[in-house]
Amino acid sequence: GIVRSLWKNKIPHQVGRMCYSSSVPTTKLFIDGKFVESKSSEWLDIHNPATNEVIARVPKATQEEMLAAVDSCSRAYHSWSETSILARQQIFLRYQQLIKDNIKELAKSITLEQGKTLADAEGDVFRGLQVVEHTCSITSLMLGETLPSISRDMDTYTYRLPIGVCAGITPFNFPAMIPLWMFPMGMVCGNTYLLKPSERVPGCAMILAKLLQEAGAPDGTLNIIHGQHAAVNFICDHPAIRAISFVGSNQAGEYIYEMGSRNGKRVQSNMGAKNHGVVMPDANKENTLNQLVGAAFGAAGQRCMALSTAILVGEARSWLPELVERAKALRVNAGDQPGADVGPLITPQAKQRVDGLIQSGVDEGATLLLDGRKVHVKGYENGNFVGPTILSNVSPKMKCYTEEIFGPVLVVLEVADLDEAIELVNNNPYGNGTAIFTTNGATARKYTHEVDVGQIGVNVPIPVPLPMFSFTGSRGSFRGDTNFYGKQGIQFYTQIKTVTSQWKAEDATLKTPAVTMPT
Ligand code: NAD
């Protein structure tokens, strides 16, 4: 196929890029079915987080280029929305196979730009792939409703129809999964799509675009622009864009929700998190400690579902030394090195911020049981590494508790009972994910019913829902009213038309005008 032939001579992260003044490849824009070099004078460097070497450059697209991308989406919309649903389904059936065939190459591009381990990067692609697989059920998912005989000779039925040009703005931490939450769902419903990937990890989205083209998506159905604030403002303002899907930080997400909504667009905005893992003393100890350590430090803590806060209930506090031992055993290394468990943080600034938050915990009186700040990774001395870090005796007022750290840092609080744990979780401003570890069904049930959080795991540390369900979020973690993927995702990307029709036999024809409201 097209992509494989491109890969013959180039390493995967160069797909969608071309050489720019030096040997550093540039990321192209994807406009109207073509990978085009930006004419922008403003470019950003992309670094390998394990070495900080510049590996590529990404443009801040010009206004003209962004307009060309939206115009392409608008032009393509008419025929794409009228394309038969079976034809759209076929494209996504081919697409899911192409993603499977190219999963290793996609993962390599993720590890290079984002830093996570190769195995974890494959997981990133796989969880997005599952959403694409789910879109292949669109012939059932988009069914409307019917009610015959609502009155004499009268029936009502609904159509679910696309809404127009939709746009997605994505974060750096899941370069495959989160774009795949968005454009396949939007497009299979008949919308055309404008994607603005994270400027720190745009390479994976470019490969995904190439594969989609190879699967048969017509020119203009997906367009990709790059940039930061100006690109985001453009999306929030352009009148042809009917809906915006955003995943990222609160600072950006609240702004985009407000701007987009003010301009009459639908907006779904998934944002920050502070996920608590509640450990009951009756839990399976071995299982719980392994789950906690994996979910706190996997992906270097740069997951919105990272279990970054442990609440030890009662006697579970005695498990702390073992928790530390297990965390210590994780291997910190560049993501492409065999056996790596914890890769680097995305930027030196992210490392500096995480180091600072660890120090703030120490300064405010927490106990530093494990300090990953000075971790030495042989051969990768310039990387943004922080090793697993554990702060105990943390109290809810400390900065290390109130802020999302987004690094390999587990903060530990102790409470006397389940009620106190629930109160703590519900007093935290975020409501993204949580988990409870217990062998008691009544405890689990009480917890799941009383916490105000979107994703809840019972003995499951990172309960990211499969695509037949929806990824939700509560309170500070979500703005909007319709969530990502699943039934909610279909609802977000469609609008309803309700048709009421009457077919009377000739002898039942009205003889006089009916001037009263029909009842
Ligand atoms: P980010 O908000 O910095 O960036 C996300 C996107 O918004 C990027 O495309 C970026 O270009 C743009 N952006 C950044 N700052 C902006 C601003 N001030 N105004 C307008 N646009 C802006 O987020 P990130 O650092 O890439 O990702 C990490 C964050 O994403 C964490 O808070 C994490 O919890 C969150 N996240 C949430 C979920 C979820 O489903 N709830 C999933 C993944 C990540």
XYZ file of C-alpha atoms and ligand atoms in Angstrom:
563
model
C 0.000 0.000 0.000
C 0.844 3.687 -0.112
C 2.135 3.860 3.413
C 4.303 0.803 3.127
C 5.910 2.181 -0.004
C 6.632 5.440 1.822
C 8.187 3.501 4.660
C 10.534 1.660 2.361
C 12.918 4.569 2.270
C 12.000 6.599 5.300
C 11.592 5.958 8.978
C 7.934 6.104 10.042
C 7.988 9.490 11.783
C 8.900 11.094 8.490
C 5.638 10.134 6.850
C 3.816 13.358 6.126
C 6.978 15.396 6.485
C 9.682 16.602 4.172
C 13.100 18.117 4.548
C 13.285 21.714 5.767
C 16.470 23.770 5.376
C 18.533 21.221 7.317
C 18.268 17.486 7.775
C 15.364 17.952 10.215
C 12.102 16.806 8.617
C 9.075 19.079 8.666
C 5.535 18.021 9.462
C 3.178 18.690 6.595
C -0.387 19.888 6.647
C -3.034 17.538 5.247
C -5.314 19.632 3.079
C -7.820 18.387 0.551
C -6.195 14.976 0.349
C -2.644 16.281 -0.073
C 0.291 16.423 2.328
C 1.472 19.985 1.803
C 4.403 21.985 3.114
C 3.285 24.995 5.149
C 4.280 28.452 3.983
C 4.378 29.597 7.591
C 7.290 31.593 8.945
C 6.617 30.220 12.432
C 7.795 26.702 13.274
C 8.143 24.732 16.502
C 10.771 22.075 17.204
C 9.700 18.565 18.147
C 12.093 16.786 20.513
C 12.714 13.188 21.404
C 11.913 13.331 25.149
C 14.566 10.687 25.908
C 17.401 12.752 24.421
C 16.003 16.236 23.742
C 17.359 16.055 20.211
C 15.286 17.916 17.637
C 13.657 15.242 15.480
C 11.235 17.303 13.412
C 9.595 20.695 13.058
C 5.923 21.532 13.009
C 4.435 24.684 11.478
C 1.927 27.059 12.968
C -0.404 27.006 9.988
C -1.180 30.370 8.400
C -4.728 31.782 8.338
C -4.840 31.099 4.621
C -3.921 27.440 5.140
C -6.457 27.014 7.932
C -9.152 28.573 5.742
C -8.200 26.219 2.911
C -8.561 23.258 5.300
C -12.062 24.271 6.471
C -13.150 25.062 2.909
C -12.015 21.602 1.893
C -14.089 20.075 4.734
C -17.114 22.161 3.697
C -16.829 21.172 0.030
C -16.429 17.489 0.859
C -19.366 17.511 3.277
C -22.086 17.575 0.675
C -21.107 14.362 -1.072
C -19.720 12.611 2.032
C -22.918 13.110 4.029
C -24.891 11.743 1.066
C -22.566 8.757 0.601
C -24.333 5.564 1.564
C -23.793 4.467 5.107
C -22.622 1.093 3.790
C -19.879 2.778 1.769
C -18.728 4.731 4.821
C -18.777 1.535 6.853
C -16.574 -0.210 4.263
C -13.943 2.513 4.526
C -13.716 2.061 8.287
C -13.640 -1.724 7.927
C -10.566 -1.280 5.726
C -9.156 1.365 8.070
C -9.224 -0.867 11.151
C -7.271 -3.528 9.247
C -4.692 -0.991 8.067
C -4.182 0.260 11.631
C -3.670 -3.333 12.790
C -1.189 -3.974 9.991
C 0.782 -0.841 10.891
C 0.550 -0.902 14.682
C 4.307 -1.321 15.182
C 5.147 1.636 12.970
C 2.517 3.812 14.657
C 3.912 2.820 18.063
C 7.471 3.671 16.974
C 6.375 7.148 15.980
C 4.626 7.600 19.355
C 7.676 6.480 21.350
C 9.942 8.750 19.353
C 7.858 11.892 19.877
C 6.046 11.209 23.138
C 8.549 9.038 25.013
C 6.302 6.259 26.343
C 7.548 2.663 26.095
C 6.939 0.794 22.849
C 4.609 -1.702 24.546
C 2.604 1.143 26.049
C 2.567 2.955 22.693
C 1.039 -0.148 21.107
C -1.615 -0.002 23.829
C -2.239 3.628 22.861
C -2.882 2.581 19.245
C -4.879 -0.488 20.282
C -7.332 1.463 22.442
C -7.925 3.850 19.539
C -8.239 0.950 17.118
C -11.072 -0.432 19.253
C -13.005 2.787 18.641
C -12.452 2.403 14.887
C -13.679 -1.196 15.091
C -16.764 0.044 16.892
C -17.497 2.612 14.176
C -17.931 -0.358 11.813
C -21.259 -1.038 13.578
C -22.562 2.304 12.348
C -25.419 0.636 10.483
C -26.883 -0.262 13.873
C -25.561 2.676 15.864
C -27.227 5.280 13.659
C -30.684 3.734 13.655
C -33.483 6.156 14.408
C -36.775 5.508 16.189
C -40.256 4.881 14.879
C -43.709 4.962 16.403
C -46.549 3.935 14.130
C -50.157 5.125 14.471
C -49.665 8.112 16.731
C -52.933 9.292 15.267
C -55.283 8.023 12.576
C -53.107 7.090 9.539
C -50.177 8.953 11.088
C -46.676 7.706 11.902
C -43.614 9.352 13.415
C -40.012 8.417 12.790
C -36.633 9.973 13.389
C -33.461 10.165 11.359
C -30.023 10.594 12.868
C -28.160 12.842 10.476
C -24.669 14.328 10.432
C -24.195 17.926 11.534
C -21.525 19.286 9.186
C -17.860 20.114 9.670
C -16.563 18.953 13.056
C -13.195 19.714 14.636
C -10.944 17.966 17.148
C -8.156 19.376 19.330
C -5.973 16.753 21.015
C -3.358 16.499 23.820
C 0.182 15.113 23.770
C -0.287 12.099 25.987
C -2.180 9.742 23.636
C -1.071 10.594 20.080
C -3.142 7.745 18.564
C -5.987 6.929 20.935
C -7.436 10.389 21.365
C -7.460 11.450 17.686
C -9.095 8.033 17.083
C -11.796 8.856 19.659
C -12.686 11.753 17.402
C -12.444 11.740 13.603
C -13.539 8.117 12.940
C -16.688 8.630 15.049
C -17.405 11.991 13.470
C -16.731 10.837 9.917
C -18.583 7.529 9.995
C -21.697 9.514 10.945
C -21.273 11.526 7.709
C -19.463 14.608 9.028
C -16.203 15.906 7.612
C -13.403 16.534 10.050
C -10.725 19.093 10.849
C -8.074 17.812 13.270
C -5.515 19.858 15.145
C -3.203 17.379 16.855
C -0.945 18.320 19.743
C 1.955 20.326 18.341
C 4.281 18.207 20.485
C 3.349 14.855 18.901
C 1.884 15.435 15.421
C 3.652 12.559 13.632
C 1.258 9.779 14.593
C -1.793 11.728 13.388
C -0.116 12.177 9.990
C 0.377 8.416 9.627
C -3.235 7.862 10.687
C -4.325 10.317 7.983
C -2.270 8.518 5.347
C -3.798 5.183 6.336
C -7.297 6.647 6.212
C -6.634 7.894 2.715
C -5.391 4.437 1.772
C -8.612 2.984 3.217
C -10.526 5.082 0.692
C -11.643 8.225 2.520
C -12.328 10.841 -0.168
C -10.236 14.023 -0.341
C -11.420 16.692 2.074
C -13.239 14.372 4.468
C -10.304 14.722 6.901
C -8.056 17.784 6.988
C -5.203 18.355 9.443
C -3.801 21.710 10.534
C -1.029 22.354 13.046
C -0.423 25.082 15.549
C -1.231 26.343 19.010
C -3.447 29.170 20.231
C -4.116 30.768 16.842
C -5.258 27.424 15.417
C -7.480 26.828 18.446
C -9.005 30.308 18.168
C -9.569 29.739 14.483
C -11.517 26.548 15.234
C -13.577 28.230 17.971
C -14.458 31.131 15.660
C -15.006 29.684 12.185
C -18.747 29.651 11.446
C -18.618 26.512 9.272
C -17.419 24.387 12.208
C -20.456 23.000 13.995
C -18.915 20.952 16.796
C -15.621 20.777 18.696
C -14.196 17.800 20.552
C -11.407 18.693 22.958
C -9.189 16.626 25.238
C -6.435 18.244 27.294
C -5.827 20.554 30.225
C -8.418 22.629 32.087
C -6.793 25.860 31.073
C -7.351 25.124 27.387
C -10.557 23.074 27.749
C -12.529 25.614 29.753
C -11.535 28.345 27.321
C -12.474 26.268 24.267
C -15.783 25.235 25.836
C -16.658 28.860 26.547
C -15.534 30.230 23.183
C -17.087 27.437 21.151
C -20.381 27.526 23.037
C -20.601 31.298 22.736
C -20.302 30.844 18.985
C -23.180 28.360 18.969
C -21.135 25.187 18.524
C -21.506 21.887 20.313
C -18.497 21.316 22.525
C -17.396 18.245 24.460
C -14.351 18.912 26.613
C -12.475 16.248 28.571
C -9.950 17.781 30.925
C -7.641 17.247 33.899
C -7.770 14.697 36.644
C -6.645 13.679 40.093
C -7.602 10.030 40.329
C -7.838 8.346 43.720
C -7.222 4.671 44.382
C -8.948 3.691 47.620
C -7.292 0.698 49.289
C -9.480 -1.133 51.794
C -7.713 -3.314 54.375
C -9.709 -6.338 53.131
C -8.302 -6.021 49.560
C -6.149 -8.673 47.914
C -2.791 -7.190 48.889
C -0.593 -8.625 46.140
C -3.027 -7.669 43.408
C -3.700 -4.197 44.796
C -0.068 -3.193 45.227
C 0.805 -4.299 41.695
C -2.238 -2.539 40.252
C -1.468 0.675 42.128
C 2.183 0.770 41.099
C 1.379 0.041 37.451
C -1.340 2.678 37.273
C 0.606 5.353 39.158
C 3.886 5.077 37.244
C 2.959 3.581 33.864
C 3.389 6.083 30.989
C 5.445 8.080 33.548
C 2.134 9.151 35.104
C 1.201 11.087 31.956
C -2.265 9.567 31.630
C -5.486 11.330 32.453
C -6.469 8.053 34.137
C -3.199 7.624 36.070
C -3.936 6.553 39.628
C -1.907 9.362 41.137
C -3.394 9.410 44.644
C -3.610 6.431 47.008
C -5.990 6.559 49.945
C -5.042 3.889 52.431
C -7.977 3.016 54.673
C -7.251 1.873 58.247
C -4.803 -1.001 58.482
C -3.941 -0.799 54.763
C -1.447 1.863 55.862
C 0.921 -0.935 56.909
C 1.358 -1.842 53.198
C 3.351 1.317 52.459
C 6.863 -0.200 52.722
C 5.941 -2.905 50.204
C 4.430 -0.336 47.878
C 7.731 1.530 47.914
C 9.707 -1.649 47.194
C 7.612 -2.429 44.136
C 7.871 1.114 42.800
C 11.657 1.030 43.276
C 11.889 -2.093 41.122
C 10.534 -0.343 38.002
C 13.123 0.324 35.310
C 13.403 3.893 34.079
C 14.707 4.063 30.531
C 14.149 5.421 27.031
C 10.886 4.046 25.689
C 12.522 2.096 22.860
C 14.931 0.256 25.187
C 14.103 -3.344 26.070
C 12.640 -3.795 29.537
C 11.788 -0.106 30.056
C 8.867 0.422 32.437
C 8.926 4.197 32.857
C 9.912 6.546 30.041
C 10.707 10.264 30.114
C 8.364 13.202 30.611
C 7.376 15.142 27.527
C 9.586 18.250 27.994
C 12.313 19.640 30.284
C 9.667 22.127 31.503
C 7.385 19.232 32.469
C 10.256 17.648 34.414
C 11.016 20.940 36.129
C 7.362 21.350 37.082
C 7.101 17.799 38.458
C 10.376 18.202 40.402
C 8.974 21.441 41.838
C 5.709 19.792 42.904
C 7.663 17.020 44.659
C 9.688 19.680 46.494
C 6.509 21.553 47.431
C 5.256 18.366 49.126
C 8.485 18.093 51.123
C 8.347 21.773 52.056
C 4.736 21.452 53.209
C 5.533 18.529 55.497
C 4.901 15.364 53.453
C 7.297 12.409 53.812
C 9.352 11.612 50.712
C 9.497 7.814 50.780
C 10.944 7.478 47.283
C 12.600 10.294 45.346
C 12.937 9.886 41.568
C 14.259 13.349 40.829
C 17.905 12.413 40.520
C 17.383 9.236 38.523
C 20.305 8.476 36.224
C 19.532 6.842 32.898
C 22.761 5.653 31.303
C 23.170 6.897 27.764
C 20.187 9.257 28.097
C 21.599 11.893 30.428
C 19.779 14.690 28.579
C 16.353 13.065 28.766
C 13.444 14.393 30.852
C 13.441 11.481 33.271
C 11.862 11.361 36.697
C 11.834 8.026 38.497
C 8.899 6.705 40.523
C 8.323 8.985 43.495
C 6.141 8.432 46.552
C 5.037 11.121 49.008
C 3.187 9.957 52.133
C 1.586 11.881 55.003
C 0.045 14.131 52.369
C -2.862 16.325 53.450
C -5.603 17.717 51.164
C -4.350 21.298 51.419
C -0.880 20.556 50.051
C -0.089 21.695 46.515
C 1.034 18.167 45.565
C -2.551 17.081 46.292
C -4.514 19.998 44.861
C -2.664 20.037 41.506
C -2.623 17.389 38.795
C 1.074 16.415 38.797
C 1.079 14.479 35.482
C 4.308 12.699 36.329
C 5.420 9.456 38.022
C 4.487 10.665 41.491
C 2.112 8.876 43.851
C 0.782 10.913 46.760
C -0.520 8.893 49.688
C -3.179 9.910 52.198
C -4.492 7.870 55.114
C -8.079 7.811 56.374
C -9.925 5.875 59.068
C -12.869 4.501 57.076
C -14.745 4.313 53.765
C -16.929 7.375 54.492
C -13.857 9.503 54.994
C -12.390 8.207 51.717
C -15.606 9.050 49.829
C -15.666 12.536 51.329
C -12.097 13.129 50.220
C -12.787 12.010 46.637
C -15.923 14.136 46.406
C -14.194 17.214 47.820
C -11.530 17.064 45.124
C -12.465 19.360 42.216
C -11.795 16.695 39.559
C -14.059 13.740 38.739
C -12.341 11.810 35.965
C -11.499 8.333 37.264
C -11.135 6.399 40.498
C -10.690 2.845 41.736
C -11.510 0.940 44.876
C -9.641 -2.181 45.924
C -11.706 -4.456 48.142
C -13.040 -8.007 48.478
C -16.321 -6.767 49.950
C -19.212 -6.317 47.493
C -21.200 -4.001 49.764
C -18.169 -1.725 50.173
C -17.655 -1.639 46.398
C -21.315 -0.905 45.779
C -21.473 1.906 48.318
C -18.335 3.454 46.827
C -19.478 3.268 43.213
C -22.837 4.819 44.101
C -21.549 7.614 46.318
C -18.503 8.987 44.507
C -19.137 11.713 41.947
C -16.654 10.480 39.343
C -17.035 9.449 35.685
C -14.995 6.231 35.458
C -14.977 3.888 38.438
C -12.926 0.708 38.746
C -13.619 -2.045 41.252
C -10.294 -3.867 41.540
C -9.535 -2.331 38.135
C -6.990 0.480 38.317
C -7.479 2.254 34.962
C -11.108 1.704 34.004
C -11.070 3.334 30.549
C -14.416 2.196 29.098
C -14.562 0.109 25.920
C -16.064 1.942 22.941
C -19.551 0.433 23.253
C -19.722 2.477 26.476
C -18.697 6.132 26.736
C -15.710 7.850 28.301
C -17.313 10.319 30.676
C -16.049 12.533 33.494
C -17.643 14.648 36.145
C -17.200 18.081 37.745
C -13.836 19.706 36.916
C -12.888 16.962 34.474
C -15.620 17.575 31.892
C -17.559 20.366 30.223
C -20.482 19.652 27.933
C -23.338 17.187 28.171
C -22.539 14.518 25.597
C -19.470 12.357 26.092
C -16.889 10.694 23.883
C -17.604 7.524 21.868
C -20.287 4.877 22.514
C -23.947 5.931 22.192
C -23.046 9.373 23.532
C -20.441 9.843 20.815
C -22.977 9.049 18.103
C -25.324 11.540 19.702
C -22.615 14.194 19.767
C -21.873 13.818 16.067
C -25.477 13.625 14.846
C -28.654 15.644 14.944
C -32.180 14.327 14.971
C -34.875 15.035 12.420
C -38.347 13.985 13.482
C -40.783 13.263 10.654
C -44.522 12.986 11.190
C -46.413 11.731 8.139
C -49.984 10.979 7.333
C -51.143 8.781 4.469
C -54.910 8.700 4.307
C -57.016 6.545 2.141
C -58.897 8.756 -0.313
C -62.264 8.328 1.396
C -60.795 9.680 4.666
C -59.750 13.043 3.166
C -60.488 16.120 5.363
C -63.580 18.006 4.170
C -62.999 21.242 6.186
C -59.878 23.092 7.492
C -58.750 22.008 10.957
C -57.990 25.253 12.780
C -57.439 23.938 16.271
C -54.126 22.526 17.537
C -54.101 18.804 16.666
C -54.595 16.666 19.773
P -2.973 21.015 26.714
O -4.260 21.599 27.171
O -1.716 21.762 27.003
O -3.009 20.791 25.140
C -4.131 20.202 24.509
C -4.433 20.927 23.208
O -4.847 22.256 23.475
C -3.224 21.016 22.292
O -3.642 20.715 20.980
C -2.752 22.442 22.457
O -2.216 22.963 21.277
C -3.984 23.208 22.862
N -3.709 24.247 23.872
C -2.800 24.220 24.870
N -2.883 25.307 25.632
C -3.857 26.068 25.126
C -4.433 27.327 25.497
N -3.995 28.004 26.550
N -5.434 27.796 24.737
C -5.891 27.110 23.690
N -5.381 25.910 23.305
C -4.383 25.399 23.996
O -2.908 19.543 27.306
P -1.686 18.529 27.228
O -0.607 19.011 28.150
O -1.358 18.232 25.832
O -2.370 17.207 27.852
C -2.370 16.911 29.219
C -3.705 17.213 29.862
O -4.735 16.524 29.166
C -3.794 16.715 31.295
O -4.453 17.678 32.068
C -4.649 15.460 31.186
O -5.355 15.085 32.354
C -5.573 15.844 30.104
N -6.177 14.687 29.471
C -7.484 14.428 29.741
C -8.113 13.308 29.212
C -9.538 13.007 29.508
O -10.131 12.210 28.772
N -10.130 13.599 30.532
C -7.370 12.460 28.361
C -6.034 12.771 28.094
C -5.455 13.888 28.657
